[in-house]
mmCIF file of C-alpha atoms in Angstrom:
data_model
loop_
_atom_site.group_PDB
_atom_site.id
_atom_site.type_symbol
_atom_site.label_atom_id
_atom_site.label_comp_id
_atom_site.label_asym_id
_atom_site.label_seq_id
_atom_site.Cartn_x
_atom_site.Cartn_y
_atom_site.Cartn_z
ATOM 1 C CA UNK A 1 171.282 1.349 4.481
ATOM 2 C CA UNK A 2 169.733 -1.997 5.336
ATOM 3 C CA UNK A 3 170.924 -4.467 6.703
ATOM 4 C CA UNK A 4 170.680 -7.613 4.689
ATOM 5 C CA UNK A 5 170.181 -8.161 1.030
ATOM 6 C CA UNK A 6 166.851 -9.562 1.675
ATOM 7 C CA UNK A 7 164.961 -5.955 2.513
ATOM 8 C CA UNK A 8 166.611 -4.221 0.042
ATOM 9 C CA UNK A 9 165.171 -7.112 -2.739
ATOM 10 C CA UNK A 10 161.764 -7.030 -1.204
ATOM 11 C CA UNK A 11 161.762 -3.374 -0.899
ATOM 12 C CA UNK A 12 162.499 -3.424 -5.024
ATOM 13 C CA UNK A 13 159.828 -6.245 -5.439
ATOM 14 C CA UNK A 14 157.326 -4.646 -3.577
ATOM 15 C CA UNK A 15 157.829 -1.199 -5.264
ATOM 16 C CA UNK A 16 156.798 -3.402 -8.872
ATOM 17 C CA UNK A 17 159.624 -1.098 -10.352
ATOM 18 C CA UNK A 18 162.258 -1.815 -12.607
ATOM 19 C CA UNK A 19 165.790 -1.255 -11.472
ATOM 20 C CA UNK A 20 167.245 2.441 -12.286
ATOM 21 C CA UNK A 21 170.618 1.309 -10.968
ATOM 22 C CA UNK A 22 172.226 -2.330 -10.682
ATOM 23 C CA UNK A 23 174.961 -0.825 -8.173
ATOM 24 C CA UNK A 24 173.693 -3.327 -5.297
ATOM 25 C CA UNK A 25 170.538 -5.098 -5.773
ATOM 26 C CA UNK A 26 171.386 -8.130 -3.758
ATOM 27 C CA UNK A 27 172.358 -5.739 -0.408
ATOM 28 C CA UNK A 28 175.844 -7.020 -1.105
ATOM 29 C CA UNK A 29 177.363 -4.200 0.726
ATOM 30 C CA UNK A 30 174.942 -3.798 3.257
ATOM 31 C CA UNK A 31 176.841 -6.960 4.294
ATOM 32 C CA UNK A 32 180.379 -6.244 4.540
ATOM 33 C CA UNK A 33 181.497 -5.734 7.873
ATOM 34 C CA UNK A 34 179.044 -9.965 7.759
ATOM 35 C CA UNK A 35 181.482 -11.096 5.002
ATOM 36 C CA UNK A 36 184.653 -9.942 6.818
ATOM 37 C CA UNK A 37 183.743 -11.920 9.676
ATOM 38 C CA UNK A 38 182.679 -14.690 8.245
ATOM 39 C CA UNK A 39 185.702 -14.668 5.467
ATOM 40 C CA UNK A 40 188.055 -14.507 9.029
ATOM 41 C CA UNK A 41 186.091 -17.768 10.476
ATOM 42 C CA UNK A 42 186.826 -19.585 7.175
ATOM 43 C CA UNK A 43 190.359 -18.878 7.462
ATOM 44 C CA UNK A 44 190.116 -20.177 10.427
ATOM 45 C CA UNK A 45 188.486 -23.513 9.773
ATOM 46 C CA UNK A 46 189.273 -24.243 6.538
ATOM 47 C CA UNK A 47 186.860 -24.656 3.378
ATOM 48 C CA UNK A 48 183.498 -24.479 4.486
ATOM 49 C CA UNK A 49 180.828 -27.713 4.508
ATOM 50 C CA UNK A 50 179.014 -27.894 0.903
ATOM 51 C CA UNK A 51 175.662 -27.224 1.356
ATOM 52 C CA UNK A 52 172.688 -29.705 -0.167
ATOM 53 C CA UNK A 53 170.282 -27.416 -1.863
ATOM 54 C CA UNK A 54 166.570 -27.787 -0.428
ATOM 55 C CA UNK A 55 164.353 -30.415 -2.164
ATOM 56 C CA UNK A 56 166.865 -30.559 -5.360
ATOM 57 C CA UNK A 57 168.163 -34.421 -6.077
ATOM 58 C CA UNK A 58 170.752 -33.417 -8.584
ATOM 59 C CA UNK A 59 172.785 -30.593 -9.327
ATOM 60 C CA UNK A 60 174.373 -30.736 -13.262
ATOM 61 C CA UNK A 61 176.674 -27.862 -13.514
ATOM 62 C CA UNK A 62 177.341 -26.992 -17.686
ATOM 63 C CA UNK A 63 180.341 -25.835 -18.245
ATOM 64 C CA UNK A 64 182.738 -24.558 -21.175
ATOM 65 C CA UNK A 65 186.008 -23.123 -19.983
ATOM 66 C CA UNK A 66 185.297 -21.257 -23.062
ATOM 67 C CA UNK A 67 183.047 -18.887 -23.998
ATOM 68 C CA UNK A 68 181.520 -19.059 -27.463
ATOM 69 C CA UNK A 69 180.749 -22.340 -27.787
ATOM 70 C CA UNK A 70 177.535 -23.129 -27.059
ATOM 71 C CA UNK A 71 177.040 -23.546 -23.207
ATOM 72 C CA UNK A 72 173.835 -21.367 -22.477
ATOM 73 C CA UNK A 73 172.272 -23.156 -25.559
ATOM 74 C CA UNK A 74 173.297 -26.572 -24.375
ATOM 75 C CA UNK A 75 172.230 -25.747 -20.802
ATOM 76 C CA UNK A 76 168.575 -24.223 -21.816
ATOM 77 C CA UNK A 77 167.648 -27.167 -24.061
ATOM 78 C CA UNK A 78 169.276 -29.818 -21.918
ATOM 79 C CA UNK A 79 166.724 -28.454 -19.294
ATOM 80 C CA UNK A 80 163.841 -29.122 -22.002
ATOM 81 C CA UNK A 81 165.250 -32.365 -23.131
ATOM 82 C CA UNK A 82 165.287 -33.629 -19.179
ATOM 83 C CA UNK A 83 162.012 -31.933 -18.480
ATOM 84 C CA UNK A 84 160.370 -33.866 -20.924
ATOM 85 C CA UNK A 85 161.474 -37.242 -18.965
ATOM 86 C CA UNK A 86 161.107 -36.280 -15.637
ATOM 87 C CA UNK A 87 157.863 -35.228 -13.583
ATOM 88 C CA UNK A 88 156.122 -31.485 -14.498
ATOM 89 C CA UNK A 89 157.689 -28.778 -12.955
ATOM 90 C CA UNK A 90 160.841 -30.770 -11.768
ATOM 91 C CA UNK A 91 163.577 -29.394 -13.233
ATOM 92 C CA UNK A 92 164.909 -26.018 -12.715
ATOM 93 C CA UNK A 93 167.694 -23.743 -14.685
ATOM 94 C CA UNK A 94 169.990 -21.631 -12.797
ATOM 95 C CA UNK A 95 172.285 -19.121 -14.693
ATOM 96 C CA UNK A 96 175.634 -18.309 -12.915
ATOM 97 C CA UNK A 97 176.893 -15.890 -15.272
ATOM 98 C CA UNK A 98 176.488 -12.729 -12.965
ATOM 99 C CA UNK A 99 178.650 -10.736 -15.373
ATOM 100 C CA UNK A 100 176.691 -11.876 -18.783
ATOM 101 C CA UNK A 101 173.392 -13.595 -17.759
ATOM 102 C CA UNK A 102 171.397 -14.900 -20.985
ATOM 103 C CA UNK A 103 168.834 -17.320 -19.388
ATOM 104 C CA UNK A 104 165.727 -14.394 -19.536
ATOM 105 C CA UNK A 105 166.339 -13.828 -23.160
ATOM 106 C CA UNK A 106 166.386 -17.759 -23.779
ATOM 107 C CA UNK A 107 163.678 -18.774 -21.827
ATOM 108 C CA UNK A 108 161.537 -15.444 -22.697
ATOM 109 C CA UNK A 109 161.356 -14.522 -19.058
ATOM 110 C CA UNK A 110 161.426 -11.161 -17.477
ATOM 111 C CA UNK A 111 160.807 -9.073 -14.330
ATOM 112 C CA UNK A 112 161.980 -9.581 -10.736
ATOM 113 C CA UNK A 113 161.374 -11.852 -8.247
ATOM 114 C CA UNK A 114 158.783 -12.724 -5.528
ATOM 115 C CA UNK A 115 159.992 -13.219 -2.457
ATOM 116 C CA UNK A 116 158.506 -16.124 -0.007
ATOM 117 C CA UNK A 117 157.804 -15.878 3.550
ATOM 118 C CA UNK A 118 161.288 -17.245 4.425
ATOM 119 C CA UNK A 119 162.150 -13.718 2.163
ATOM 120 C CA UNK A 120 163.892 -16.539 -0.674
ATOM 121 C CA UNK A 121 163.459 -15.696 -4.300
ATOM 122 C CA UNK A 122 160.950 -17.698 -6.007
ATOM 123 C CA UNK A 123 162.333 -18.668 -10.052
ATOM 124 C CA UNK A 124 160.264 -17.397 -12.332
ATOM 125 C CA UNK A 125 159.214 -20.178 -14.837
ATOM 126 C CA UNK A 126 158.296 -20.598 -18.308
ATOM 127 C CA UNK A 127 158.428 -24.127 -20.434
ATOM 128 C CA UNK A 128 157.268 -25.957 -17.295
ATOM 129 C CA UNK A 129 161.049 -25.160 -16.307
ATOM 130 C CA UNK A 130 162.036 -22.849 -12.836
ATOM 131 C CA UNK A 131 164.625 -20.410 -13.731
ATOM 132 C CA UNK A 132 166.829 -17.956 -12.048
ATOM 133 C CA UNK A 133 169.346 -15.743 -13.004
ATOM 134 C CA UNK A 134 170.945 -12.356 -12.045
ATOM 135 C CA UNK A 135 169.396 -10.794 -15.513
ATOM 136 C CA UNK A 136 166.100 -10.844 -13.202
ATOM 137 C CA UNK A 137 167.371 -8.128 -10.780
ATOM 138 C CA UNK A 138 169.050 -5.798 -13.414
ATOM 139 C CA UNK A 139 168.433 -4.253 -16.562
ATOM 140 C CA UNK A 140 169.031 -6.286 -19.611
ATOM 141 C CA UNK A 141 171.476 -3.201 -21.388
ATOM 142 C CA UNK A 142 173.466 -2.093 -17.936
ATOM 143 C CA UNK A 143 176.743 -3.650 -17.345
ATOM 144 C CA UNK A 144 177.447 -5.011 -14.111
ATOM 145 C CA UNK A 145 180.785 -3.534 -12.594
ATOM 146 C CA UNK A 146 181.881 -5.496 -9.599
ATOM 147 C CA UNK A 147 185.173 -6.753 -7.870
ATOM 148 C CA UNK A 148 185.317 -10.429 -6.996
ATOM 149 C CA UNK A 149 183.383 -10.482 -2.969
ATOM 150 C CA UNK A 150 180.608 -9.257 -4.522
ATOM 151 C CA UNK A 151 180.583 -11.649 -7.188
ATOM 152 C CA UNK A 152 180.987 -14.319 -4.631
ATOM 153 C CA UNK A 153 177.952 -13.382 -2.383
ATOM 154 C CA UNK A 154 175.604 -12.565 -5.330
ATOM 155 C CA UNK A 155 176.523 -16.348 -6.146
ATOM 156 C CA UNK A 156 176.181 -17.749 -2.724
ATOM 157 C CA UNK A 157 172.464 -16.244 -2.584
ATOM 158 C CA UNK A 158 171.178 -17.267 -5.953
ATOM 159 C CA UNK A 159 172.281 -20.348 -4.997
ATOM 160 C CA UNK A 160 170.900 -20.737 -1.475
ATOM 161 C CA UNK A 161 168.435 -18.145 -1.344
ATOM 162 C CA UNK A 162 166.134 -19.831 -4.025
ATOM 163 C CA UNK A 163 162.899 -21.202 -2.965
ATOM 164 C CA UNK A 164 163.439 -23.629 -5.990
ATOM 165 C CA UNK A 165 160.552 -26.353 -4.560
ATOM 166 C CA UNK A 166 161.344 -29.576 -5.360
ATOM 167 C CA UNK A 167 163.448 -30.810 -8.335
ATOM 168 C CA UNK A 168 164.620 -33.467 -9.908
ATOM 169 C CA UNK A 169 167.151 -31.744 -12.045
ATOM 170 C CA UNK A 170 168.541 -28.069 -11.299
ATOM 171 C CA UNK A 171 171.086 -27.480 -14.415
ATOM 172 C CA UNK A 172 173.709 -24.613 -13.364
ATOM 173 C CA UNK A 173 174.645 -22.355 -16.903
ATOM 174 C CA UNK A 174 177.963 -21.568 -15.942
ATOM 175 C CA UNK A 175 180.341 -18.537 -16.728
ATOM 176 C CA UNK A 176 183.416 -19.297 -18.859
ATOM 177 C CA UNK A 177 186.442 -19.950 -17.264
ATOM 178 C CA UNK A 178 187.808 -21.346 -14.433
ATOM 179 C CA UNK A 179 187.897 -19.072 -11.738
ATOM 180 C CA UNK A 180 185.777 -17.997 -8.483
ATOM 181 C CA UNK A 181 182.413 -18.866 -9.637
ATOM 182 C CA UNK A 182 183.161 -22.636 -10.258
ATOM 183 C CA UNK A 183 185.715 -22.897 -7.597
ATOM 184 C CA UNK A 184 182.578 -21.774 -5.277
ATOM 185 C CA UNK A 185 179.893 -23.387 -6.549
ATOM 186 C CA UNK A 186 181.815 -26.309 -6.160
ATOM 187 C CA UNK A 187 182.978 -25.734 -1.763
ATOM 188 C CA UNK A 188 179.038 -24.315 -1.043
ATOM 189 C CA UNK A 189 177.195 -27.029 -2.526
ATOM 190 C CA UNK A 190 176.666 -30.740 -3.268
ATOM 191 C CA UNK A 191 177.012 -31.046 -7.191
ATOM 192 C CA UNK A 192 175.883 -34.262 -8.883
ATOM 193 C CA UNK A 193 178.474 -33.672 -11.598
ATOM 194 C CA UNK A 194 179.390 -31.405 -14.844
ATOM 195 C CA UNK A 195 178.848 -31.605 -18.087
ATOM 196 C CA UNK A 196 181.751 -29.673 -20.740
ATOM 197 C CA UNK A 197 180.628 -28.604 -23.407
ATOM 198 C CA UNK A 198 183.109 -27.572 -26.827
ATOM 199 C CA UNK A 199 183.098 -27.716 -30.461
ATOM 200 C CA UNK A 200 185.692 -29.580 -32.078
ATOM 201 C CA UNK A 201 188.430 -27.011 -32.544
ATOM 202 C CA UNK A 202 191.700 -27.118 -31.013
ATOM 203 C CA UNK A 203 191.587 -23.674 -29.221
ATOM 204 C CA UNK A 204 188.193 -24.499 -27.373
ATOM 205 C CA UNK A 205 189.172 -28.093 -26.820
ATOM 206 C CA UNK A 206 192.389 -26.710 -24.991
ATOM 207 C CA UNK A 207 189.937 -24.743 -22.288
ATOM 208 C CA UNK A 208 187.428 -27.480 -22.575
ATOM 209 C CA UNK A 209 190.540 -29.953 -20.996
ATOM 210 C CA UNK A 210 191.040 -27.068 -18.527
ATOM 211 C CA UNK A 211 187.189 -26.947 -17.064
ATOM 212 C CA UNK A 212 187.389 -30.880 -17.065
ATOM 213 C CA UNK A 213 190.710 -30.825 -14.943
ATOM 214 C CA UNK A 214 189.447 -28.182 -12.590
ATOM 215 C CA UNK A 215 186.106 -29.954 -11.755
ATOM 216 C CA UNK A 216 188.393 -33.547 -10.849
ATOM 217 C CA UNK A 217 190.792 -31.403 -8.673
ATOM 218 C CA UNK A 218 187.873 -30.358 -6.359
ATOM 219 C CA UNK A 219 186.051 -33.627 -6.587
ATOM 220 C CA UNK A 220 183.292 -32.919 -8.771
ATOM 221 C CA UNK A 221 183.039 -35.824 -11.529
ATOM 222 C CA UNK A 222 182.713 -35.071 -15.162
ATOM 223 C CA UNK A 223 179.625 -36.885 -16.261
ATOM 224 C CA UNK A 224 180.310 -36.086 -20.069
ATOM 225 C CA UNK A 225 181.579 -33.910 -23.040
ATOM 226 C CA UNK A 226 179.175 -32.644 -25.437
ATOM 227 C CA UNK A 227 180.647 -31.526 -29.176
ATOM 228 C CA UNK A 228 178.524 -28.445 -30.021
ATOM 229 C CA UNK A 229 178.285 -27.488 -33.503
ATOM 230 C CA UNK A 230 180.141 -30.934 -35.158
ATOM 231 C CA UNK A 231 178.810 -30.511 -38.565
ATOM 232 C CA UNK A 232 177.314 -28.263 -40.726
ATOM 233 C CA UNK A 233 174.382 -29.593 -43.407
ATOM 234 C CA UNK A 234 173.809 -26.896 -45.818
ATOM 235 C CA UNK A 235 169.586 -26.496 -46.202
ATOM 236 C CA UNK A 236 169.753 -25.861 -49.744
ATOM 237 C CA UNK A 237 172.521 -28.660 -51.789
ATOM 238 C CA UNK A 238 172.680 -31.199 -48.128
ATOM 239 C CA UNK A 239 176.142 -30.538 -48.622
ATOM 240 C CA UNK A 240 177.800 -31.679 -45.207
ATOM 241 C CA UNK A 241 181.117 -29.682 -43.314
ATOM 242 C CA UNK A 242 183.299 -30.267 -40.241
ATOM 243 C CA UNK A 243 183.445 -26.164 -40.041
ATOM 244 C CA UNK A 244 185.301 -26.091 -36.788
ATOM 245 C CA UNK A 245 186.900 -29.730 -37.038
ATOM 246 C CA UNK A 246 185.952 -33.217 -36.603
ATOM 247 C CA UNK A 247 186.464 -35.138 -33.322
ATOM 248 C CA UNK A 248 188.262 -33.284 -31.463
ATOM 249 C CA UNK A 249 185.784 -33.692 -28.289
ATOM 250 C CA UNK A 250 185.788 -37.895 -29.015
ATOM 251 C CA UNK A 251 189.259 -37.430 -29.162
ATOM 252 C CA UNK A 252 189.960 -35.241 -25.755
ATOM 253 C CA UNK A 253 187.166 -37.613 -23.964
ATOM 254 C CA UNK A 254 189.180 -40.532 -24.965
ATOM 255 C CA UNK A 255 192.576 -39.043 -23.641
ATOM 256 C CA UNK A 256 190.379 -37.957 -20.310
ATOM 257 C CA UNK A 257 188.809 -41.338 -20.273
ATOM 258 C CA UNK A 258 185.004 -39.835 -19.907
ATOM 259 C CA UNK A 259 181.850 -40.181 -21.849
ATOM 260 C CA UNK A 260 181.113 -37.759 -25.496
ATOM 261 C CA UNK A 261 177.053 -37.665 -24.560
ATOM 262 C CA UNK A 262 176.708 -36.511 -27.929
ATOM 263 C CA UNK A 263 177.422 -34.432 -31.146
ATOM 264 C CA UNK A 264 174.934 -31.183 -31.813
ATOM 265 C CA UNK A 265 174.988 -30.412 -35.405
ATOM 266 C CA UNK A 266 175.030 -26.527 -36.526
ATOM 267 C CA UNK A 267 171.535 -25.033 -37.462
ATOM 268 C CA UNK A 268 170.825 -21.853 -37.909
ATOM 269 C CA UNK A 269 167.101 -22.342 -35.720
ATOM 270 C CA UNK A 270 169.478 -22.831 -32.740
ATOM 271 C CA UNK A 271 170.686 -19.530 -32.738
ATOM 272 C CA UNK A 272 167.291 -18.312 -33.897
ATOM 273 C CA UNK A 273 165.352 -19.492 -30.717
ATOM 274 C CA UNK A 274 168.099 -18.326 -28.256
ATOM 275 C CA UNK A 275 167.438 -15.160 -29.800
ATOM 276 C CA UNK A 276 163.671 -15.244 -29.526
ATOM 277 C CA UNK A 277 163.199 -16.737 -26.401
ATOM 278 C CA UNK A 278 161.718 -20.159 -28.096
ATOM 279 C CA UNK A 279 163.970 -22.418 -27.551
ATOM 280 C CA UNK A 280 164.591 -25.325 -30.097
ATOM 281 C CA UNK A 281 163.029 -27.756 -28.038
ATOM 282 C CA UNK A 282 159.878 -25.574 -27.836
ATOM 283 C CA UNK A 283 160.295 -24.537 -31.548
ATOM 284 C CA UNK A 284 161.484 -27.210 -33.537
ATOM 285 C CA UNK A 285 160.992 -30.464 -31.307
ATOM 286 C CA UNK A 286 161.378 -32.718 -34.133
ATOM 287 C CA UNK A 287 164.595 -31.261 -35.529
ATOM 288 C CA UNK A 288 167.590 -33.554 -35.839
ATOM 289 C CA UNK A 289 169.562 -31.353 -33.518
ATOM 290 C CA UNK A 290 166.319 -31.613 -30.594
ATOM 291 C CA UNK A 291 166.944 -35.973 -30.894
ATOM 292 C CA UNK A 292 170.246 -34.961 -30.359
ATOM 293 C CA UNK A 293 169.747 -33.327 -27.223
ATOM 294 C CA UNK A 294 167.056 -35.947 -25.969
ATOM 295 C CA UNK A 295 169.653 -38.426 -26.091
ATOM 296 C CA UNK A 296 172.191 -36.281 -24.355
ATOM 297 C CA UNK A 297 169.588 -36.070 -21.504
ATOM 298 C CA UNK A 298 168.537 -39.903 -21.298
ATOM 299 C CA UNK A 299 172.478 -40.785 -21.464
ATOM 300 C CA UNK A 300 173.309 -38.472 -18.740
ATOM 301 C CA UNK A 301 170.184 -39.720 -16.087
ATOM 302 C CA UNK A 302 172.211 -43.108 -16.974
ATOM 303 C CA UNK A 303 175.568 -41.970 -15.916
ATOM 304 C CA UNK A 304 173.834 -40.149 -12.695
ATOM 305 C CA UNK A 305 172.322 -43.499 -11.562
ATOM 306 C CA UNK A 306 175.663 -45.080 -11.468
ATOM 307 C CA UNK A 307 177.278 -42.733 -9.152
ATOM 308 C CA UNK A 308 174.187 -43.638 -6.612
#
């Protein structure tokens, strides 16, 4: 058994062969008795220091507290949408769902990664935007079965064992929920601030208030609410429907006193180019829905300067 997950992933790369088996391809386990001791120091001094991530000015985590409503989506084109106003090559797209990764079938991405000389994973990149997810290291159709340490360590090292290069933006796809995975992202790192994304119904808004709350307790500031899928314009009569409601985000930002970025109308090419891996930024960059998420963008750089 090796010793650290780093041989075992360079053994894999260097092999050029896909995964037969998912049971451990971060050397999780190989680092146990490592974990244990270092779990015991924690307890011993508390929470540990958040780390700053190498050559990355801002860290946007998207969150949901919900799944279903849009997150990945939001977080792939939001990626585009800052892309487009910030250097080449400066933004990079990070997907933190170990359990259902969806960034290599959005951004049309597959394989595993190169390691550097430092034996970090270099993102594999596509849309002039770095990505890296867990869906990189496993087969797209096998189900990942693991209790909660490993989860933790697989996202300690995509987070810190990235060669990511310099960025302006890194956006973090969260999981639903609010449990390990944001609680760790937000003691090992240095996040700018999160995003929540819902649609207007009362059952996602009540999670939606739940991610929100969790990011204030550990100090993490909400930079905005999106409302996914507000209305519905039907492409045939231009009739126009509040399917799942109609302000319920403006109406939870206003009780939470932060920012609605903006309102994503329902199209059908949304769910189109997730599926294809041509996202609607890449697809359809004129579309109503792609201004929509251009001014998300530019209105959350604006909120990011005034925290500085």
């Amino acid at each position: 058994m090796f010793s650290t997950y780093q041989s075992l992933l360079m053994r894999a790369v260097r092999q050029l062969r896909p995964f037969s088996s998912h049971a451990d391809p971060l050397g999780i386990q190989s680092s146990k008795s490592k974990l244990s001791e270092h779990q015991r120091e924690l307890m011993k001094k508390g929470l540990p220091k958040r780390s700053h991530i190498p050559g990355v000015e801002n860290v946007i985590v998207v969150a949901s507290g919900k799944g279903g409503v849009g997150k990945s989506t939001t977080a792939v084109n939001l990626a585009l949408a800052l892309s487009e106003m910030a250097s080449p090559n400066s933004v990079g797209l990070l997907d933190m769902d170990v359990f259902g990764p969806s960034i290599p079938r959005m951004m049309n991405l597959t394989g595993a990664p190169e390691l550097d000389k430092n034996d970090n994973m270099i993102p594999l990149s596509n849309y002039g935007i770095r990505c890296m997810s867990m869906g990189f290291l496993v087969e797209e159709k096998s189900a990942i079965v693991w209790r909660g340490p490993m989860v933790m360590s697989a996202v300690q090292r995509l987070l810190l064992r990235t060669a990511w290069g310099k960025l302006s933006y890194l956006v973090l796809d969260m999981p639903p929920g609010t449990g390990d995975t944001q609680l760790s992202i937000s003691q090992l790192i240095s996040v700018t601030g999160a995003v929540i994304v819902s649609t207007p119904q009362d059952i996602a808004l009540l999670d939606a208030r739940r991610g929100a709350e969790m990011f204030r307790k550990v100090q993490t500031p909400v930079l905005g609410i999106v409302q996914n899928m507000s209305i519905f314009s039907c492409s045939k009569c231009g009739h126009q429907e509040h399917i799942f409601g109609q302000d319920g985000v403006r109406a939870l930002a206003k009780e939470l006193g932060v920012e609605v970025l903006g309102d994503v109308p329902l199209d059908i090419r949304i769910r189109q180019g997730a599926d294809d891996g041509q996202p609607l930024l890449v697809a359809h960059p004129d579309s109503i829905q792609c201004s929509s998420y251009r001014s998300i963008a530019k209105r959350l750089i604006e909120n990011i300067s005034l925290l500085k």
